[in-house]
Amino acid sequence: MSVSAVEVIRAKRDGSELTEEQIRWFLDAYTRGAVADEQASALLMAVFFRGMTPAELSVWTDAMIRSGRRLDLSSVPMPTVDKHSTGGVGDKISLPLCPLVAACGVAVPQLSGRGLGHTGGTLDKLESIPGIRTALSGDEFVAQLAEVGAVICAAGPDLAPADRKLYALRDVTGTVESIPLIASSIMSKKIAEGTSGLVLDVKFGSGAFMREVDRARELARTMVGLGDAHGVRTVALLTDMDTPLGRTAGNGLEIRETLEVLEGGGPADVVEITLALAREMLGLVGVDADPAEALRDGRAMDRWRTMVRAQGGDPDARLPVARHIEQVRAERDGVVERVDALAVGIAAWRLGAGRARKEDPVSAAAGVVLHVVQGDRVRAGQTLAELHADDAAHLESGREAFRSAIRVGDTAPQASPLVLERIAGA
Ligand code: URA
């Protein structure tokens, strides 16, 4: 084969469509270490500016899947459907959703990630439960899925290794925010995981990766197309992330809220999105069950407890509590005009719930508890939120970031729908 890295970079830089041979060669050589990071960086930047044609994107995604192992879930005796969220503030939905859908008879193979920046990661949240393991071998993952129907753990090193390398490079070269690169990154991992169906929660708004709804819609359509082309039935919901989901942002705090939902309570918005996604997941594989009933009658909670135990955790253990808890109070009477997802996410991150670099530790106890939501009437002196931190330095930094998070004024905000649109394949 006579492909060279420089030739591929030049072709993309000058706007030519890459051939299948060029794409497969480049991604394979990069995964093996035969193409240097600086060359891959240059190609990523060229893709960032030039985009990809549907044909290029399809081959690129397929090459990423083939860079590692595709899991075989054929030993799982139930249908399998996974969910992926593009990430947001207070987005703990995977935690109640996975055992809920499992309780309705559909297995959920959740390979999740860690938080970076202002959005939290499901694994960091789960790890606030004492004893829980999130690093399972491929065999453990499949065995738990077959037995319990619910598993939430980290992806192994052999799942789409090309993406692992490329994502780390994108993170430091300003090439994350490219629709074809995001779509191929997410979908290569989900397709390699072996699921037969996938529901995507694509978020837009201040706390989301894609702030503008049009870009979120384009990302959703691109991912749905890739899933369908690879034999994974895929549906996407476009959901609002302008204001945080639920009342908590922070690892252990979000586990607490998850338990409220599994007990049949919890914030209305978290319950609404959880049920909307659960119905889509069940619908994809034709299972006629009512997830609201499984929340009410305790089956979802039972499944959560079984899942946590199967991964070595103690579902009855006390969750960590922060050493410092500070109230944020309203300075005037009025109405809560805005609770800004981005500001709340950054505050939770600074309080210690998130990390700035992949290697950083996170606090299980830190974060934000909201006492109000948009549209609530408040009196001067009333508690709007609590800031939780393990030490005074994090508390101070979080307090500073939270300053613009809640705006109290005179005008009640317009209510907007949580689920804006549903996008399905042809
Ligand atoms: N999550 C991923 O897995 N990949 C991206 O590119 C962005 C978010």
Coordinates of C-alpha atoms and ligand atoms in Angstrom, one line a residue:
M1 CA 0.0 0.0 0.0
S2 CA 1.5 3.4 -1.0
V3 CA -0.3 5.8 1.4
S4 CA 1.7 8.3 3.3
A5 CA 0.6 10.4 6.3
V6 CA 1.6 13.7 4.7
E7 CA -0.3 12.9 1.6
V8 CA -3.5 12.2 3.6
I9 CA -3.1 15.4 5.6
R10 CA -2.5 17.5 2.4
A11 CA -5.5 15.9 0.7
K12 CA -7.8 16.8 3.6
R13 CA -6.2 20.2 4.0
D14 CA -6.9 21.1 0.3
G15 CA -10.6 19.9 0.5
S16 CA -10.3 16.6 -1.3
E17 CA -12.5 13.6 -0.3
L18 CA -10.3 11.0 1.4
T19 CA -10.4 7.5 -0.1
E20 CA -11.4 4.5 2.0
E21 CA -7.8 3.2 1.7
Q22 CA -6.4 6.5 3.0
I23 CA -8.7 6.6 6.1
R24 CA -8.2 3.0 7.0
W25 CA -4.4 3.2 6.6
F26 CA -4.1 6.4 8.6
L27 CA -6.2 5.3 11.6
D28 CA -4.6 1.9 11.7
A29 CA -1.1 3.3 11.5
Y30 CA -1.9 5.9 14.2
T31 CA -3.3 3.3 16.6
R32 CA -0.1 1.2 16.1
G33 CA 2.1 4.2 16.7
A34 CA 3.4 4.3 13.1
V35 CA 2.0 7.8 12.6
A36 CA 3.1 10.5 14.9
D37 CA 0.9 12.6 17.2
E38 CA 1.8 15.8 15.3
Q39 CA 0.6 14.2 12.1
A40 CA -2.6 13.0 13.6
S41 CA -3.1 16.5 15.1
A42 CA -2.7 18.1 11.7
L43 CA -5.3 15.7 10.1
L44 CA -7.7 16.4 13.0
M45 CA -7.4 20.2 12.4
A46 CA -7.9 19.7 8.7
V47 CA -11.1 17.7 9.4
F48 CA -12.2 20.3 11.9
F49 CA -12.1 23.0 9.1
R50 CA -13.0 20.8 6.1
G51 CA -15.6 18.4 7.7
M52 CA -16.2 15.0 6.3
T53 CA -18.5 13.7 3.6
P54 CA -21.0 11.0 4.7
A55 CA -18.9 8.3 2.9
E56 CA -15.7 9.5 4.7
L57 CA -17.5 9.5 8.1
S58 CA -18.9 6.0 7.6
V59 CA -15.4 4.6 6.8
W60 CA -13.7 6.6 9.6
T61 CA -16.2 5.3 12.2
D62 CA -15.9 1.7 10.9
A63 CA -12.1 2.0 11.1
M64 CA -12.3 3.2 14.7
I65 CA -14.6 0.3 15.6
R66 CA -12.2 -2.2 14.0
S67 CA -9.2 -0.7 15.8
G68 CA -10.2 -2.8 18.7
R69 CA -12.6 -5.6 19.8
R70 CA -16.4 -5.6 19.2
L71 CA -18.1 -7.1 22.2
D72 CA -20.3 -10.1 21.7
L73 CA -23.5 -9.9 23.8
S74 CA -25.2 -12.9 22.2
S75 CA -25.1 -14.8 25.5
V76 CA -27.3 -12.2 27.2
P77 CA -30.8 -13.7 27.2
M78 CA -32.6 -10.3 26.9
P79 CA -32.6 -7.6 24.2
T80 CA -29.9 -5.0 24.8
V81 CA -30.3 -1.3 24.5
D82 CA -27.9 1.4 25.7
K83 CA -28.2 5.1 26.3
H84 CA -25.7 7.9 25.7
S85 CA -25.9 11.5 26.8
T86 CA -23.7 14.2 25.3
G87 CA -23.4 15.5 28.9
G88 CA -24.7 18.2 31.0
V89 CA -24.9 19.7 34.5
G90 CA -26.7 17.5 37.1
D91 CA -27.2 14.9 34.4
K92 CA -27.4 11.8 36.5
I93 CA -30.0 10.1 34.3
S94 CA -28.0 7.0 33.4
L95 CA -27.9 6.0 37.1
P96 CA -31.7 5.5 37.6
L97 CA -32.3 4.7 34.0
C98 CA -30.1 1.6 33.7
P99 CA -31.7 -0.4 36.6
L100 CA -35.2 0.9 35.6
V101 CA -35.0 -0.4 32.0
A102 CA -33.4 -3.6 33.3
A103 CA -36.4 -4.0 35.7
C104 CA -38.6 -3.8 32.6
G105 CA -36.9 -6.8 30.9
V106 CA -34.2 -5.1 28.7
A107 CA -30.5 -5.4 29.5
V108 CA -28.5 -2.1 29.6
P109 CA -24.8 -2.4 28.8
Q110 CA -23.7 1.0 30.1
L111 CA -20.0 1.8 29.4
S112 CA -19.6 5.2 30.8
G113 CA -17.0 7.9 31.2
R114 CA -15.5 10.3 33.7
G115 CA -16.2 14.0 33.9
L116 CA -13.9 16.6 32.4
G117 CA -14.5 20.3 32.8
H118 CA -17.9 21.5 34.0
T119 CA -19.9 18.3 33.2
G120 CA -19.9 15.4 35.6
G121 CA -19.1 11.8 34.6
T122 CA -21.3 8.8 35.5
L123 CA -18.3 6.8 36.8
D124 CA -17.2 9.5 39.2
K125 CA -20.8 9.7 40.6
L126 CA -21.1 5.9 40.9
E127 CA -17.7 5.7 42.7
S128 CA -19.1 7.8 45.6
I129 CA -20.7 4.5 46.7
P130 CA -18.3 2.8 49.1
G131 CA -16.7 -0.3 47.7
I132 CA -18.1 -0.1 44.2
R133 CA -15.9 -1.3 41.3
T134 CA -16.2 0.4 37.9
A135 CA -13.2 -1.4 36.2
L136 CA -14.7 -4.7 35.1
S137 CA -13.1 -7.2 32.6
G138 CA -15.0 -7.9 29.4
D139 CA -16.1 -11.3 30.8
E140 CA -17.3 -9.8 34.1
F141 CA -19.2 -7.1 32.1
V142 CA -21.0 -9.7 29.9
A143 CA -21.7 -12.0 32.9
Q144 CA -23.3 -9.3 35.0
L145 CA -25.3 -8.1 32.1
A146 CA -26.7 -11.6 31.5
E147 CA -27.4 -12.1 35.2
V148 CA -28.6 -8.6 36.5
G149 CA -29.5 -6.9 33.2
A150 CA -27.8 -3.7 34.4
V151 CA -24.1 -2.8 34.5
I152 CA -22.4 0.6 34.6
C153 CA -18.6 0.5 34.2
A154 CA -15.6 1.9 32.3
A155 CA -14.8 0.8 28.8
G156 CA -11.8 -1.5 28.6
P157 CA -8.6 -0.6 26.7
D158 CA -9.5 -2.7 23.7
L159 CA -12.8 -0.9 22.9
A160 CA -12.1 1.5 20.0
P161 CA -8.5 2.2 21.0
A162 CA -8.1 4.6 18.0
D163 CA -10.7 6.8 19.7
R164 CA -8.9 6.7 23.0
K165 CA -5.8 8.1 21.3
L166 CA -7.6 10.6 19.1
Y167 CA -9.8 11.9 21.9
A168 CA -6.8 12.7 24.1
L169 CA -5.2 14.5 21.2
R170 CA -8.4 16.5 20.4
D171 CA -8.6 17.6 24.0
V172 CA -5.2 19.4 23.7
T173 CA -5.4 20.6 20.1
G174 CA -8.7 22.5 20.1
T175 CA -10.4 19.9 17.8
V176 CA -13.1 18.5 20.1
E177 CA -16.0 20.6 18.8
S178 CA -16.3 19.1 15.3
I179 CA -19.6 17.2 14.5
P180 CA -18.0 14.4 12.5
L181 CA -15.3 13.9 15.1
I182 CA -17.7 13.9 18.0
A183 CA -20.2 11.6 16.2
S184 CA -17.6 9.1 15.1
S185 CA -16.0 9.1 18.6
I186 CA -19.3 8.4 20.5
M187 CA -20.8 6.0 18.0
S188 CA -17.6 3.9 17.5
K189 CA -17.6 3.1 21.2
K190 CA -21.3 2.4 21.4
I191 CA -21.3 0.2 18.3
A192 CA -18.2 -1.7 19.5
E193 CA -19.9 -2.3 22.8
G194 CA -22.3 -4.7 21.0
T195 CA -25.6 -3.2 21.9
S196 CA -28.5 -3.8 19.5
G197 CA -30.3 -0.5 20.2
L198 CA -29.2 2.9 21.3
V199 CA -31.1 6.0 22.6
L200 CA -29.2 9.3 22.5
D201 CA -29.8 12.2 24.7
V202 CA -28.4 15.1 22.8
K203 CA -28.3 18.3 24.9
F204 CA -28.4 21.9 23.9
G205 CA -28.2 25.1 25.9
S206 CA -25.6 26.9 28.2
G207 CA -24.5 23.8 30.1
A208 CA -24.2 21.5 27.0
F209 CA -21.4 20.7 24.7
M210 CA -23.5 22.0 21.8
R211 CA -25.0 25.3 22.9
E212 CA -27.1 26.0 19.7
V213 CA -30.0 23.8 19.0
D214 CA -29.2 23.6 15.3
R215 CA -25.8 22.1 15.9
A216 CA -27.2 19.7 18.5
R217 CA -29.8 18.6 15.9
E218 CA -27.1 18.1 13.2
L219 CA -25.0 16.0 15.7
A220 CA -28.1 13.9 16.6
R221 CA -28.9 13.3 12.9
T222 CA -25.3 12.3 12.2
M223 CA -25.2 9.9 15.1
V224 CA -28.6 8.3 14.3
G225 CA -27.4 7.8 10.7
L226 CA -24.2 6.1 11.8
G227 CA -26.0 3.8 14.2
D228 CA -28.5 2.7 11.6
A229 CA -25.7 2.2 9.0
H230 CA -24.0 -0.2 11.5
G231 CA -27.0 -2.2 12.4
V232 CA -27.7 -0.5 15.7
R233 CA -31.3 0.9 15.9
T234 CA -30.8 4.4 17.1
V235 CA -33.1 7.2 18.3
A236 CA -32.2 10.6 19.6
L237 CA -34.0 13.1 21.9
L238 CA -33.0 16.7 21.8
T239 CA -33.2 18.0 25.4
D240 CA -32.7 21.3 27.1
M241 CA -29.6 21.9 29.2
D242 CA -29.9 25.6 29.8
T243 CA -30.7 25.0 33.4
P244 CA -29.3 22.1 35.5
L245 CA -31.2 18.8 35.7
G246 CA -32.6 18.2 39.1
R247 CA -31.5 19.9 42.3
T248 CA -27.9 18.6 42.6
A249 CA -24.6 18.8 40.8
G250 CA -21.8 16.8 42.4
N251 CA -20.9 13.1 42.6
G252 CA -22.4 11.8 45.9
L253 CA -25.1 14.4 45.9
E254 CA -26.3 13.1 42.6
I255 CA -26.4 9.5 43.9
R256 CA -28.6 10.8 46.7
E257 CA -31.0 12.3 44.1
T258 CA -30.8 9.0 42.1
L259 CA -32.0 7.2 45.2
E260 CA -34.9 9.6 45.6
V261 CA -36.0 8.9 42.0
L262 CA -35.7 5.1 42.5
E263 CA -37.8 5.5 45.7
G264 CA -40.6 6.9 43.5
G265 CA -39.9 10.6 44.2
G266 CA -37.2 13.0 43.0
P267 CA -37.3 16.2 41.0
A268 CA -40.0 16.3 38.3
D269 CA -37.5 17.1 35.5
V270 CA -35.2 14.2 36.3
V271 CA -38.2 11.8 36.4
E272 CA -39.6 13.2 33.1
I273 CA -36.3 12.7 31.2
T274 CA -35.7 9.3 32.8
L275 CA -39.1 8.0 31.8
A276 CA -38.9 9.6 28.3
L277 CA -35.6 7.8 27.6
A278 CA -36.8 4.6 29.2
R279 CA -39.9 4.5 27.0
E280 CA -37.7 5.1 23.9
M281 CA -35.3 2.3 25.0
L282 CA -38.2 -0.2 25.6
G283 CA -39.9 0.9 22.3
L284 CA -36.7 0.2 20.3
V285 CA -36.9 -3.5 21.1
G286 CA -40.7 -3.8 21.2
V287 CA -41.0 -4.4 24.9
D288 CA -44.4 -3.3 26.2
A289 CA -43.8 -2.3 29.8
D290 CA -44.6 0.8 31.9
P291 CA -41.4 2.2 33.4
A292 CA -43.4 4.5 35.7
E293 CA -44.9 1.5 37.3
A294 CA -41.5 -0.1 37.9
L295 CA -40.4 3.1 39.7
R296 CA -43.6 3.1 41.8
D297 CA -43.6 -0.5 42.9
G298 CA -39.9 -0.7 43.8
R299 CA -38.6 -3.0 41.1
A300 CA -36.2 -0.4 39.7
M301 CA -34.8 0.2 43.2
D302 CA -34.4 -3.6 43.8
R303 CA -32.5 -3.8 40.5
W304 CA -30.2 -0.9 41.5
R305 CA -29.4 -2.6 44.8
T306 CA -28.6 -5.8 42.9
M307 CA -26.4 -4.0 40.4
V308 CA -24.5 -2.1 43.1
R309 CA -23.9 -5.3 45.1
A310 CA -22.8 -7.2 41.9
Q311 CA -20.1 -4.5 41.5
G312 CA -18.8 -4.8 45.1
G313 CA -20.7 -1.8 46.5
D314 CA -22.8 -1.5 49.6
P315 CA -26.2 0.0 48.6
D316 CA -26.9 0.8 52.3
A317 CA -23.5 2.6 53.0
R318 CA -23.7 6.2 54.1
L319 CA -22.7 8.6 51.3
P320 CA -19.8 11.0 52.0
V321 CA -20.8 14.4 53.5
A322 CA -18.7 17.6 52.9
R323 CA -16.9 19.3 55.8
H324 CA -18.1 22.7 54.7
I325 CA -21.7 23.5 53.8
E326 CA -22.5 27.1 53.0
Q327 CA -25.9 28.7 52.2
V328 CA -26.4 31.1 49.4
R329 CA -29.3 33.5 50.2
A330 CA -31.5 35.7 48.1
E331 CA -30.6 39.4 48.4
R332 CA -34.1 40.6 47.5
D333 CA -37.7 39.5 47.1
G334 CA -38.6 38.4 43.6
V335 CA -38.8 35.5 41.2
V336 CA -36.0 33.2 40.1
E337 CA -35.5 34.3 36.5
R338 CA -32.6 32.1 35.7
V339 CA -30.6 29.2 37.1
D340 CA -27.7 29.0 34.6
A341 CA -26.4 25.4 34.0
L342 CA -22.9 26.5 33.0
A343 CA -22.4 28.6 36.1
V344 CA -23.7 25.8 38.4
G345 CA -21.5 23.3 36.6
I346 CA -18.4 25.4 37.0
A347 CA -19.2 26.1 40.6
A348 CA -19.6 22.3 41.3
W349 CA -16.3 21.7 39.5
R350 CA -14.5 24.3 41.5
L351 CA -16.0 23.1 44.8
G352 CA -14.1 19.8 44.0
A353 CA -16.6 17.7 42.2
G354 CA -14.8 17.9 38.9
R355 CA -11.3 17.7 37.5
A356 CA -9.2 20.0 35.4
R357 CA -6.9 17.2 34.1
K358 CA -7.7 13.5 33.5
E359 CA -5.4 12.5 36.3
D360 CA -6.9 14.7 39.0
P361 CA -8.9 13.2 41.9
V362 CA -12.5 14.2 42.5
S363 CA -14.3 14.8 45.8
A364 CA -17.3 12.5 46.3
A365 CA -19.0 14.9 48.7
A366 CA -18.5 18.3 46.9
G367 CA -21.1 20.1 44.8
V368 CA -24.2 22.3 44.7
V369 CA -27.7 21.6 46.1
L370 CA -30.3 23.9 44.6
H371 CA -33.2 24.9 46.8
V372 CA -35.0 26.8 44.0
V373 CA -35.8 26.3 40.3
Q374 CA -36.6 28.8 37.6
G375 CA -40.0 30.5 38.2
D376 CA -40.0 30.1 42.0
R377 CA -40.9 33.1 44.1
V378 CA -38.4 33.9 46.8
R379 CA -38.0 36.3 49.8
A380 CA -34.9 38.2 50.8
G381 CA -32.7 36.0 53.0
Q382 CA -34.3 32.7 51.8
T383 CA -31.8 29.9 50.9
L384 CA -31.3 29.6 47.2
A385 CA -28.6 27.0 47.2
E386 CA -26.0 25.1 49.3
L387 CA -22.4 24.9 48.4
H388 CA -20.6 21.7 49.6
A389 CA -16.8 21.5 49.8
D390 CA -14.1 19.5 51.6
D391 CA -11.9 22.5 52.3
A392 CA -12.0 26.2 52.6
A393 CA -10.0 26.9 49.4
H394 CA -12.4 24.9 47.2
L395 CA -15.4 26.6 49.0
E396 CA -14.0 30.0 48.2
S397 CA -13.4 29.2 44.5
G398 CA -16.9 27.6 44.2
R399 CA -18.5 30.6 45.8
E400 CA -16.9 33.0 43.3
A401 CA -18.0 30.8 40.4
F402 CA -21.6 30.5 41.8
R403 CA -22.0 34.3 42.0
S404 CA -23.8 34.6 38.6
A405 CA -25.6 31.2 38.8
I406 CA -29.0 32.4 40.1
R407 CA -30.7 35.6 39.0
V408 CA -33.6 36.9 41.0
G409 CA -35.7 39.6 39.4
D410 CA -39.2 40.6 38.6
T411 CA -40.1 38.6 35.5
A412 CA -41.2 35.0 35.6
P413 CA -39.3 33.1 32.9
Q414 CA -41.2 31.4 30.0
A415 CA -41.4 27.6 30.6
S416 CA -39.7 25.7 27.8
P417 CA -40.2 22.0 27.0
L418 CA -37.5 19.6 28.4
V419 CA -37.7 17.3 25.4
L420 CA -37.7 19.5 22.2
E421 CA -37.6 16.9 19.5
R422 CA -37.3 13.2 18.6
I423 CA -35.0 12.2 15.8
A424 CA -35.2 8.7 14.4
G425 CA -33.6 7.0 11.4
A426 CA -35.3 6.5 8.0
Ligands
URA1 N1 -17.8 12.2 24.1 C1 -17.0 11.4 23.4 O1 -17.0 10.2 23.7 N2 -16.4 11.8 22.3 C2 -16.5 13.1 21.9 O2 -15.9 13.5 20.9 C3 -17.2 14.0 22.7 C4 -17.9 13.5 23.7

